[in-house]
Short mmCIF file of C-alpha atoms in Angstrom, two decimals:
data_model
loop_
_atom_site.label_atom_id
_atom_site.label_comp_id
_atom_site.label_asym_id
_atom_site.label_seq_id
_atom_site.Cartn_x
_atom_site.Cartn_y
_atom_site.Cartn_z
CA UNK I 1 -13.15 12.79 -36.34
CA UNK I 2 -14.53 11.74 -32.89
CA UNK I 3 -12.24 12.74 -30.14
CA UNK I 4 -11.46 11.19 -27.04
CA UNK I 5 -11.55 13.22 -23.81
CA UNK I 6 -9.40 12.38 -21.19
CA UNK I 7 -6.48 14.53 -18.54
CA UNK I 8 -3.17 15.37 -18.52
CA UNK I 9 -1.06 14.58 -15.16
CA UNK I 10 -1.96 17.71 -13.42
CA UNK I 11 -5.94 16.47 -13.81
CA UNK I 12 -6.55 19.13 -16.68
CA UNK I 13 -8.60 17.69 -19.64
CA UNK I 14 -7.12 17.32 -22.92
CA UNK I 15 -8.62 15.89 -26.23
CA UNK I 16 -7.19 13.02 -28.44
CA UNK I 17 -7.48 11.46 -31.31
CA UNK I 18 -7.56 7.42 -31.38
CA UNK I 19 -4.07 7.38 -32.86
CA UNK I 20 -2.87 10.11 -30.82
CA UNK I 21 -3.88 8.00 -28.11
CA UNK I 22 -2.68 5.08 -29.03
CA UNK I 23 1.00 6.87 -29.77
CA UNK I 24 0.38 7.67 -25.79
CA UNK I 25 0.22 4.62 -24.13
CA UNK I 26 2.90 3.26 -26.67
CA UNK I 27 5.53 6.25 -25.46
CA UNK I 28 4.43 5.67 -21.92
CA UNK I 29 5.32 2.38 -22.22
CA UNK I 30 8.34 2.93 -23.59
CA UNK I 31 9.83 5.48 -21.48
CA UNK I 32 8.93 2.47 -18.54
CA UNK I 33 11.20 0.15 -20.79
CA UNK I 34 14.15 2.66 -21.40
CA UNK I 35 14.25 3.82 -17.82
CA UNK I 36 13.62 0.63 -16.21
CA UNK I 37 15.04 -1.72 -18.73
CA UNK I 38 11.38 -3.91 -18.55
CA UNK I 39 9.54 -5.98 -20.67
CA UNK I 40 6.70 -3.75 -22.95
CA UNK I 41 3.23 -4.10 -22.83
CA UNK I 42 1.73 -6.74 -25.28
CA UNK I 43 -0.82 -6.18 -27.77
CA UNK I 44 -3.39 -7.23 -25.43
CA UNK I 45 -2.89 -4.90 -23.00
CA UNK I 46 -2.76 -1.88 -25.19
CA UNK I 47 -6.13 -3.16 -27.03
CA UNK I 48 -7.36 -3.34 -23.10
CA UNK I 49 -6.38 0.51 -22.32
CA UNK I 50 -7.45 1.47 -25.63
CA UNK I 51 -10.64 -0.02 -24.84
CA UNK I 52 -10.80 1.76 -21.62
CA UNK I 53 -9.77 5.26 -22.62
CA UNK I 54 -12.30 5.62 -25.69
CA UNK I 55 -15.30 4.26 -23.55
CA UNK I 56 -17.07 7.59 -22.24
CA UNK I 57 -17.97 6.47 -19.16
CA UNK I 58 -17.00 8.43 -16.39
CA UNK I 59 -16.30 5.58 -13.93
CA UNK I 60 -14.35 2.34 -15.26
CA UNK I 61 -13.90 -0.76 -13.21
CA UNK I 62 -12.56 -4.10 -13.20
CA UNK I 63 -14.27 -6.80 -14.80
CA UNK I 64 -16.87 -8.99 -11.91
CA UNK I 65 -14.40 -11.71 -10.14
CA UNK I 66 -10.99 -9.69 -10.91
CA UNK I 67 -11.48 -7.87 -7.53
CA UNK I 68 -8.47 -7.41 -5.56
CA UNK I 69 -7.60 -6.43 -2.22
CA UNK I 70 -7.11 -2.51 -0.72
CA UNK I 71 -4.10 -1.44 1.73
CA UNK I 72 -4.50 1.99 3.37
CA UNK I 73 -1.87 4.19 3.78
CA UNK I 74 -2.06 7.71 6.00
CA UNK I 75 -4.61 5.83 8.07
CA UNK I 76 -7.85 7.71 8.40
CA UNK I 77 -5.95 10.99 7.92
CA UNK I 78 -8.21 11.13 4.70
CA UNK I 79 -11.55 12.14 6.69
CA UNK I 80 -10.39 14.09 10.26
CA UNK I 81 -6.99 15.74 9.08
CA UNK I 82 -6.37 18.85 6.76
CA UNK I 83 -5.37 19.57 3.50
CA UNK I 84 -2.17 18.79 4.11
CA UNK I 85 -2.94 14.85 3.93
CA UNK I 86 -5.87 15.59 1.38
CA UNK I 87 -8.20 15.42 4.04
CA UNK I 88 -12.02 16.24 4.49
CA UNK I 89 -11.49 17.73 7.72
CA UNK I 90 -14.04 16.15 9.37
CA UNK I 91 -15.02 16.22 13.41
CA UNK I 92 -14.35 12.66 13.96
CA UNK I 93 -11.74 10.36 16.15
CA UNK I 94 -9.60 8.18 14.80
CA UNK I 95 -11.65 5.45 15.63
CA UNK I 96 -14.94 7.07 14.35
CA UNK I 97 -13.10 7.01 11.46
CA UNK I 98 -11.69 3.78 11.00
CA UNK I 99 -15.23 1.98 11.63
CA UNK I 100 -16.73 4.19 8.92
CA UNK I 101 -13.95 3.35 6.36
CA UNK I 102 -14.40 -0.81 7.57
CA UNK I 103 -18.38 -0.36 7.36
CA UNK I 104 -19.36 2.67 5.26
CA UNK I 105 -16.70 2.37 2.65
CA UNK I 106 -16.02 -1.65 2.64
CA UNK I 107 -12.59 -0.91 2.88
CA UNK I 108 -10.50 -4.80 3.26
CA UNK I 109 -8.02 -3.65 5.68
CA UNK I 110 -6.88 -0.46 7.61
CA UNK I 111 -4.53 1.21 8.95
CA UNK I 112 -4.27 3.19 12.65
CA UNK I 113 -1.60 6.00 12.37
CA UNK I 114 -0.78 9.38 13.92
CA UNK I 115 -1.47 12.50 12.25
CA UNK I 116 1.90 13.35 12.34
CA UNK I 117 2.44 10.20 10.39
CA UNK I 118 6.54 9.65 10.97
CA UNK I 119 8.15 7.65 13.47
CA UNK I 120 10.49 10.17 15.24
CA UNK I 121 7.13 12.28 16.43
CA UNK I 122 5.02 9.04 17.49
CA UNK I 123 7.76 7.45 19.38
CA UNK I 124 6.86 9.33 22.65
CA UNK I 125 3.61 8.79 22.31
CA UNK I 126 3.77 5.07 21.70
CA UNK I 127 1.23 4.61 24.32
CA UNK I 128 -1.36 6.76 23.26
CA UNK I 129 -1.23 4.94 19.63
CA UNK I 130 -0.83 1.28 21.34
CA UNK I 131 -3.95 2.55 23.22
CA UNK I 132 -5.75 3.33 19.74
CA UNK I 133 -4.99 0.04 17.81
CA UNK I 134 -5.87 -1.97 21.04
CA UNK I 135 -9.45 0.19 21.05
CA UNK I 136 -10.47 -0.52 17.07
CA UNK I 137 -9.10 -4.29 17.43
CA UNK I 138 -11.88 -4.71 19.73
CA UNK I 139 -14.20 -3.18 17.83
CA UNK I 140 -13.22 -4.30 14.43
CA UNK I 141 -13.37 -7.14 11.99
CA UNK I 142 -11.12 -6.07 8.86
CA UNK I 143 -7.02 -6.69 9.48
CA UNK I 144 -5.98 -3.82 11.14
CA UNK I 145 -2.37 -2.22 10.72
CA UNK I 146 -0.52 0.41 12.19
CA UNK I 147 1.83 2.42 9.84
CA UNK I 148 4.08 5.72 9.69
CA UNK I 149 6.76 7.02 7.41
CA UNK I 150 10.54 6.00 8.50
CA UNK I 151 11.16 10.16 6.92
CA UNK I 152 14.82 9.58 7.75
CA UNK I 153 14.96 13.24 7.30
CA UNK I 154 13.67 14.09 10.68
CA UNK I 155 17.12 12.85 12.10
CA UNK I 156 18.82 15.28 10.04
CA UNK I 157 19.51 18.63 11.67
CA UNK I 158 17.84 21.16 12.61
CA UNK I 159 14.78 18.36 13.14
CA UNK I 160 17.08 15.88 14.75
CA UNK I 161 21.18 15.63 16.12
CA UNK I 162 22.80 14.02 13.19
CA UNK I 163 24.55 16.28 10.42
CA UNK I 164 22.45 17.49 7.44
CA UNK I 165 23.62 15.14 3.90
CA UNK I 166 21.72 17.94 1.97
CA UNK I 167 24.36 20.41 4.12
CA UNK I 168 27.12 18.63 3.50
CA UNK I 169 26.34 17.32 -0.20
CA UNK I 170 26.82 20.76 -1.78
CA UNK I 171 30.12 21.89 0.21
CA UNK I 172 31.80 18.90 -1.59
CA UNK I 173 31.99 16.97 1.87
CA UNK I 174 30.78 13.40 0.65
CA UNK I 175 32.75 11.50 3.48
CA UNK I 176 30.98 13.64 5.72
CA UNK I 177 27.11 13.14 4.38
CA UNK I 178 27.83 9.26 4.32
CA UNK I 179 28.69 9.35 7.78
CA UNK I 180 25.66 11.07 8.73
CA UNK I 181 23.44 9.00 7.14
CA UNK I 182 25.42 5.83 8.30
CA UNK I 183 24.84 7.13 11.92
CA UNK I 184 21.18 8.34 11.02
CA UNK I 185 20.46 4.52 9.30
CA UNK I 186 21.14 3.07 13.10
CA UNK I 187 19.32 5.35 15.26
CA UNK I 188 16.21 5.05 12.98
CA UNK I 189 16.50 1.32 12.82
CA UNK I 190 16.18 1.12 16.29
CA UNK I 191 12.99 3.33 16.70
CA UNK I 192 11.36 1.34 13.59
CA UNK I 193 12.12 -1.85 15.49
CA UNK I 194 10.82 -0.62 18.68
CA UNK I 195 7.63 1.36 17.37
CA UNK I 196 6.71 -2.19 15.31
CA UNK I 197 7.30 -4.54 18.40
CA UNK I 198 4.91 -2.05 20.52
CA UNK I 199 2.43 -2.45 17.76
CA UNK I 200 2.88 -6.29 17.88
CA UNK I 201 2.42 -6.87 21.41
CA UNK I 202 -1.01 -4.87 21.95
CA UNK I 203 -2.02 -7.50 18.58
CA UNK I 204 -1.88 -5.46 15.26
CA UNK I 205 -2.62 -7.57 12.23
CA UNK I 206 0.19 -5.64 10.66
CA UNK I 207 2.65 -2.89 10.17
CA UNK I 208 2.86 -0.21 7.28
CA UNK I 209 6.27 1.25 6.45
CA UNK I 210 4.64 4.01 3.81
CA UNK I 211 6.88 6.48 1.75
CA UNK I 212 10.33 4.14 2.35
CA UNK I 213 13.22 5.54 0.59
CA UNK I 214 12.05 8.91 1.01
CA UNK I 215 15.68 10.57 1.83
CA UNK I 216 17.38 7.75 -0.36
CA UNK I 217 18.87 4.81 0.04
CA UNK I 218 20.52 5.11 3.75
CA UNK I 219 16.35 5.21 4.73
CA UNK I 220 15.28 2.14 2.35
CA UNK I 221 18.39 0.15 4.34
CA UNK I 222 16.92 1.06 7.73
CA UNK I 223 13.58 -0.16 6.73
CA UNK I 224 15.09 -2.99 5.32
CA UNK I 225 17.12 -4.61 8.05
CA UNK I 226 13.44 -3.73 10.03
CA UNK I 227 11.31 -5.49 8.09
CA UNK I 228 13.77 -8.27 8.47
CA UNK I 229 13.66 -7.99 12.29
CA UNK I 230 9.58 -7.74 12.25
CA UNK I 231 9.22 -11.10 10.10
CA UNK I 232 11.45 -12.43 12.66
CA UNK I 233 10.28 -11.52 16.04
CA UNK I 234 6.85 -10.80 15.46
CA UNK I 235 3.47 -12.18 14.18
CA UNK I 236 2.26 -9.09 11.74
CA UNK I 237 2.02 -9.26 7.97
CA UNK I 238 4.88 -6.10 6.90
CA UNK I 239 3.65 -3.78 3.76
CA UNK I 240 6.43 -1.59 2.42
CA UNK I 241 4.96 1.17 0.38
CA UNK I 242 7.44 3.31 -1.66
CA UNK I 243 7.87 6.99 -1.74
CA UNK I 244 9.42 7.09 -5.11
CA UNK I 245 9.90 5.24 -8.38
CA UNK I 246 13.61 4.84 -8.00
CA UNK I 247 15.91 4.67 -4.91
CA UNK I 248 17.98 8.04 -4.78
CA UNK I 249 21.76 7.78 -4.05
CA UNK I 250 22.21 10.34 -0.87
CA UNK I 251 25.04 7.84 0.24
CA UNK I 252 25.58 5.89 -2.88
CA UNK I 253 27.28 2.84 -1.82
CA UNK I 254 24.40 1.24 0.78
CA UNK I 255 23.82 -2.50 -0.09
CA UNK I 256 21.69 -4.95 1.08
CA UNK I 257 22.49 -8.72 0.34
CA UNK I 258 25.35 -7.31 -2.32
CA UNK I 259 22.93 -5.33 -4.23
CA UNK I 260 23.74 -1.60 -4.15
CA UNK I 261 20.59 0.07 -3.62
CA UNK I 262 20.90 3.98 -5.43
CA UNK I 263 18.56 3.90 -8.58
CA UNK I 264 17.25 1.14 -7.79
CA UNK I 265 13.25 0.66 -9.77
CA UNK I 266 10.59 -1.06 -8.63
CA UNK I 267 11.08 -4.72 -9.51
CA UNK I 268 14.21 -4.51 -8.35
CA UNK I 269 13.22 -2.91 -5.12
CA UNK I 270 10.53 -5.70 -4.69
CA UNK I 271 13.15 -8.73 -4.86
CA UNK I 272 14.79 -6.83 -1.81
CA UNK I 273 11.68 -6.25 0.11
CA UNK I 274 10.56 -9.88 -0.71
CA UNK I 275 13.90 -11.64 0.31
CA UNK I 276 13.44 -8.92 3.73
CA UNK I 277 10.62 -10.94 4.54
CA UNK I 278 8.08 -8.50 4.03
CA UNK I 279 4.00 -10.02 2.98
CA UNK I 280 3.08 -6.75 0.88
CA UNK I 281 5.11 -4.61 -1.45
CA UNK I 282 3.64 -1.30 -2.58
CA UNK I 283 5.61 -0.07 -5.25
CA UNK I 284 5.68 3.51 -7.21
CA UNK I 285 5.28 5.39 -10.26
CA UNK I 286 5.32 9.29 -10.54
CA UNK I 287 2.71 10.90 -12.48
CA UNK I 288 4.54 13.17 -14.85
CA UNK I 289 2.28 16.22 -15.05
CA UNK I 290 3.33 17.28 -18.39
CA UNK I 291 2.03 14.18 -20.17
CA UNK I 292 -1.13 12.54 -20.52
CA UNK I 293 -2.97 9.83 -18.21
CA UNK I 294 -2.85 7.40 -21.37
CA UNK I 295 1.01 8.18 -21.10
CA UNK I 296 1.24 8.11 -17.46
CA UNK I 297 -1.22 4.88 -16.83
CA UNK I 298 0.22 3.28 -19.45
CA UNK I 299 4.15 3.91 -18.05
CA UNK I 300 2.92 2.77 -14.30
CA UNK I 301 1.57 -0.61 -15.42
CA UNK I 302 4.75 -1.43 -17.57
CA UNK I 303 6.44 -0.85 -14.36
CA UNK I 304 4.22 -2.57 -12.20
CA UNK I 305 4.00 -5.76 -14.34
CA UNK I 306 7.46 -6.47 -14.60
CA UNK I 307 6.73 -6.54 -10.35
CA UNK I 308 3.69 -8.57 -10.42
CA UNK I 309 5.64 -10.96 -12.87
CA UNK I 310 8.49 -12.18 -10.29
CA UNK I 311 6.51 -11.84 -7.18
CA UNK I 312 5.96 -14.03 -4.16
CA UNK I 313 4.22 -11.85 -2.21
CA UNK I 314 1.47 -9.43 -3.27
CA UNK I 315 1.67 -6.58 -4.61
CA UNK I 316 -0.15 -2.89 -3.75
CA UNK I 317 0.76 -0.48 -6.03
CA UNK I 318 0.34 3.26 -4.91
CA UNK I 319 -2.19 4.80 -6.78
CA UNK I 320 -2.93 7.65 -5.22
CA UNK I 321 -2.09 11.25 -5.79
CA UNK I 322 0.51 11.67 -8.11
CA UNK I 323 1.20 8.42 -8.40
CA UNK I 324 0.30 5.24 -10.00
CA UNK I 325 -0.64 6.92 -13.52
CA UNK I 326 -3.71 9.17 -11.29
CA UNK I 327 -3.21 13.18 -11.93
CA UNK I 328 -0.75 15.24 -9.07
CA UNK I 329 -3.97 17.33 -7.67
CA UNK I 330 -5.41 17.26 -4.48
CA UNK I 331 -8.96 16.71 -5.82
CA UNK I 332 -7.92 13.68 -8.22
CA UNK I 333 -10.93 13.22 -10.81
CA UNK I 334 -12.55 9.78 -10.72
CA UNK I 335 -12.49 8.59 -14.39
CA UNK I 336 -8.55 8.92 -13.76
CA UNK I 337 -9.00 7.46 -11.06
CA UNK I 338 -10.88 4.27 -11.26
CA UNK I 339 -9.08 3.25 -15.33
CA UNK I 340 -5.18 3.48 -13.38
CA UNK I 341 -7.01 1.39 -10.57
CA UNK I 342 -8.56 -1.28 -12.92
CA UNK I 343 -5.33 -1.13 -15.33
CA UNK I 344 -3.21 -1.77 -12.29
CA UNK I 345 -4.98 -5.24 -11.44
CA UNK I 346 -6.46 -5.69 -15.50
CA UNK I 347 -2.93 -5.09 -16.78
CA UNK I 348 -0.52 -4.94 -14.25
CA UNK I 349 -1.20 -8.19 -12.37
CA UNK I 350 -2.05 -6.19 -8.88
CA UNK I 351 -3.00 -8.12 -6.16
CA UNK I 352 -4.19 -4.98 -4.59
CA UNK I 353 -4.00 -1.51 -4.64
CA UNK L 1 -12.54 -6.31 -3.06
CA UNK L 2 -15.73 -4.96 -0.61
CA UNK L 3 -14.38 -5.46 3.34
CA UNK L 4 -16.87 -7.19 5.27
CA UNK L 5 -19.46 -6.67 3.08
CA UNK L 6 -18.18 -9.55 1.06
CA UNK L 7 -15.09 -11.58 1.74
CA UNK L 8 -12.41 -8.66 1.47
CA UNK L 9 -11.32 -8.71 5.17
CA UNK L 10 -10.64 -12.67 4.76
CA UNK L 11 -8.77 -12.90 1.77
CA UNK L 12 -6.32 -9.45 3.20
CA UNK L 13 -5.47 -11.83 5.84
CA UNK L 14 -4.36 -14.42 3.96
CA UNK L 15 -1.90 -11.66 1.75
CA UNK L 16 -1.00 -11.42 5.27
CA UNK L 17 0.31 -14.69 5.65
CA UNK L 18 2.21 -14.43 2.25
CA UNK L 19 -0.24 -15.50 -0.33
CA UNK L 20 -0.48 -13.41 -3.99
CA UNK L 21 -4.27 -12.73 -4.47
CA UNK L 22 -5.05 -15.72 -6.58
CA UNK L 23 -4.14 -17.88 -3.78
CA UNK L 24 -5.31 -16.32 -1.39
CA UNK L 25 -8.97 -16.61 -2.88
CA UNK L 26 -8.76 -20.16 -3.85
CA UNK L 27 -7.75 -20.66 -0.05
CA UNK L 28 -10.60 -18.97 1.16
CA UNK L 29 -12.96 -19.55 -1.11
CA UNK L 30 -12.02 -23.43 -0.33
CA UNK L 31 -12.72 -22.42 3.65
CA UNK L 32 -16.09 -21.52 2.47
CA UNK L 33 -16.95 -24.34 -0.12
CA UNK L 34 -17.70 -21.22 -2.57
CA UNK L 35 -16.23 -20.49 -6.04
CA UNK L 36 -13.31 -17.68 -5.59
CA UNK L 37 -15.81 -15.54 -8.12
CA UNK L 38 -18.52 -15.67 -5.57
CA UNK L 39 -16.08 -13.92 -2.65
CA UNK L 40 -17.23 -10.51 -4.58
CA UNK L 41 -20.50 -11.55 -4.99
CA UNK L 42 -22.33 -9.14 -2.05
CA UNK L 43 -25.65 -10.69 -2.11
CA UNK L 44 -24.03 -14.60 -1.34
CA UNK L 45 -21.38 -13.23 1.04
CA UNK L 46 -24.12 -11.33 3.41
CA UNK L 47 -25.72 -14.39 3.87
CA UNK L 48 -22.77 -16.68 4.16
CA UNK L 49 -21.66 -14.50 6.79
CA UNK L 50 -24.37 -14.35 8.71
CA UNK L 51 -24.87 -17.95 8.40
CA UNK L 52 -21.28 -18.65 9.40
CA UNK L 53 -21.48 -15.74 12.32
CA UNK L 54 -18.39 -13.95 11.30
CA UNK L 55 -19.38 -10.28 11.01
CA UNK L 56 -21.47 -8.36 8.74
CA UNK L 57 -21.34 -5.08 7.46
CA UNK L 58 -24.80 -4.10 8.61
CA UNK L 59 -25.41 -3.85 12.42
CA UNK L 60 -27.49 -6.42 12.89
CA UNK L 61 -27.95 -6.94 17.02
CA UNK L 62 -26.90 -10.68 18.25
CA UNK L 63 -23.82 -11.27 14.84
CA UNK L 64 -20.39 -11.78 15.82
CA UNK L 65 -18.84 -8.50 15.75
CA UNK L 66 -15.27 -7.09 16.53
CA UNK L 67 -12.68 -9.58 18.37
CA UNK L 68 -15.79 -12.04 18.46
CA UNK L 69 -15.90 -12.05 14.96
CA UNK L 70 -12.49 -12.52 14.34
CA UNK L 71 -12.45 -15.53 16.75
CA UNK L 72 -14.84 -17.29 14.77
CA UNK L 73 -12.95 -16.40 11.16
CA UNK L 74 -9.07 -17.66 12.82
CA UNK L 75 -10.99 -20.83 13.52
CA UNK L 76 -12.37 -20.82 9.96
CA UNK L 77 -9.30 -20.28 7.88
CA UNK L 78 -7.57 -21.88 10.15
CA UNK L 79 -5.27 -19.13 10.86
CA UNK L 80 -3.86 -17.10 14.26
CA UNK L 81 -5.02 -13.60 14.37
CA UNK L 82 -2.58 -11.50 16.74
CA UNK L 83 -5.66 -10.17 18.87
CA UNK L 84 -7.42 -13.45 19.57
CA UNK L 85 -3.98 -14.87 20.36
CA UNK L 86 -3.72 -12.06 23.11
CA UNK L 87 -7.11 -12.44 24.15
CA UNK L 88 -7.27 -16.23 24.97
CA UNK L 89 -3.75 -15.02 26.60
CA UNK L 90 -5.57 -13.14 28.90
CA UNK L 91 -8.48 -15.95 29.60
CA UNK L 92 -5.54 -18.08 30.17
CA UNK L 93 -7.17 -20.39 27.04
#
């Protein structure tokens, strides 16, 4: 019997058979629809990923006219920084860099950011970046952002004054870790809002709050109530790009507009971001490197289409490293890569990646 | 969807302004009096472009480029681009 080849979430290469396969992207699916209490794929979808999966081809792509739009997060750390964004490492400015991804590699829009990519280091040096994005806007044509992490975790001790939750949490001292984080939530907000007006005022396009939620939901209610503020007082299109599938409890008991916001999953995430006022919502799903792509890809876009369903605005979904159905290595492997990027807009109703 | 070297850049803005993707390429595919398949379409969007002096992805000397370009597209789409908005600011336009 002809076997398919194809990778497991860590990028190593595994064989199938058709109905194995098939039995992959119908578990993926349904772990999406257990966890997340979404709609399944239909039969057309799965005949679409079965389609792509058995096809040899080493590069897949979406059909001609179905072309959708590309967000950047991490700016151009992808070419000048280390390994530690996946970078190439290469000897070239920021701005060297963004006119090669905007020429070179067609990208539709880009993003200027620091290399420490997290607003508590680039506050100080708010200058230096305003000096950057006003630079490329000269230079460029493509919608330009500027972006960083929130990382609420920086504020946390010994990185920053306010207690440690992650301290606190295991001594039994709840009270304690909520206040923290309550305290945390308003000293962040007021950097986000500050960093995004600075942006604003030299003329960004837009702004890119990337990895939101990453310390839980005290961070995704900072970056709420700023997105809110940024529709308000300023002219850029907001993109919120998750760092996680679901919103973990640190605090528990944050709302925003009555809905608590621990475990919160992706569409449900979205309806928030939306009613914040943000233009682009990049939601998340983790690769699970013990299972297949077919699982993984076929999980993500279950997820993603109950998103792209309800939407207003567009949605990016992150599909990237470890997330998005590619495989969790640094060197992700292209005919991963480019069937979760098709499936995403073929299947999951993208408007962008 | 291919940047500048197609229509990429334009339809991104107008996800900026709130539109899903659909929308946004019937809107600018309507700016263009082109079919929203033909955005993608490389070989009719170089030309177009050139035609319509809002950037291209080659360096040609003489195109639009940079806040020039963008200039010309906020007047096409009938949009305000932050930059522009500061730069006619500064010309006191």
């Amino acid at each position: 019997m002809a076997t398919i080849r194809t990778r497991m979430g860590d990028g190593s290469d595994v064989e199938l058979t058709p109905a194995e396969l098939r039995q992959e992207l119908e578990d993926g699916c349904q772990a999406a629809v257990k966890r997340g209490k979404v709609d399944p794929l239909t039969e057309d979808d799965f005949q679409y990923l079965l389609e792509m999966f058995t096809c040899p081809s080493r590069i897949w792509g979406v059909q001609r006219g179905n072309e959708a739009i590309l967000s950047k997060d991490g700016s151009v750390n992808t070419l000048y920084s280390s390994r530690l964004s996946s970078g190439a490492g290469l000897p070239l400015s920021r701005e060297q860099c963004i006119r090669t991804f905007e020429t070179a590699f067609a990208f539709d829009s880009i993003e200027v950011g620091h290399t420490d990519y997290s607003v508590k280091p680039v506050k100080p040096i708010c200058t230096l970046e305003q000096h950057h994005v006003e630079t490329c806007l000269n230079s460029t044509i493509l919608p330009l952002f500027y972006g960083f992490m929130p990382n609420l975790g920086l504020y946390f001790q010994p990185d920053g004054p306010f207690p440690n939750p992650s301290d606190l949490l295991p001594k039994g001292q709840i009270a304690e870790a909520r206040a923290a984080q309550e305290d945390a939530i308003r000293t962040l907000l007021e950097d986000l809002k500050w960093m995004t007006g600075m942006m604003d005022t030299v003329g960004a396009d837009g702004f890119n709050y990337d990895t939101v939620a990453s310390t839980g939901d005290a961070e995704f209610l900072a970056t709420l109530k700023a997105v809110e503020w940024a529709s308000e007082h300023t002219t850029m299109g907001v993109e919120v790009g998750m760092a996680a599938e679901m919103v973990l409890g640190f605090h528990g008991e944050l709302e925003y507009d009555g809905v608590r916001l621990a475990g919160l999953w992706p569409h449900q995430q979205m309806k928030l971001v939306e009613k914040a006022g943000a233009a682009i919502f990049g939601p998340v799903v983790n690769t699970n490197t013990g299972k297949t792509s077919p699982w993984n890809i076929a999980r993500s876009v279950t997820f993603v289409k109950a998103c792209t369903r309800d939407a207003k605005i567009a949605i990016h979904p992150n599909v990237g490293m470890g997330v998005g159905g590619v495989p969790s290595y640094e060197v992700p492997p292209a005919d991963v890569v480019t069937r979760a990027s098709a499936a995403m807009i073929e299947v999951g109703g993208a408007d962008g990646l | 969807m291919g940047g500048i070297r197609t229509t990429g850049d334009l339809v991104a803005r107008m996800q900026l302004k709130g539109m899903r993707l659909k929308e946004a390429k019937e809107y600018v595919a309507g700016k263009l009096g082109v079919t929203p398949f033909d955005l993608s379409d490389s070989t009719q969007m170089r030309t177009l472009r050139e035609e319509l002096d809002i950037g291209v992805v080659t360096g040609v000397p003489g195109v639009a480029k940079g806040l020039a370009a963008k200039a010309r597209i906020a007047e096409l789409l009938g949009i305000e681009i932050n930059c522009v908005e500061k730069l006619k600011a500064k010309m006191g336009l």
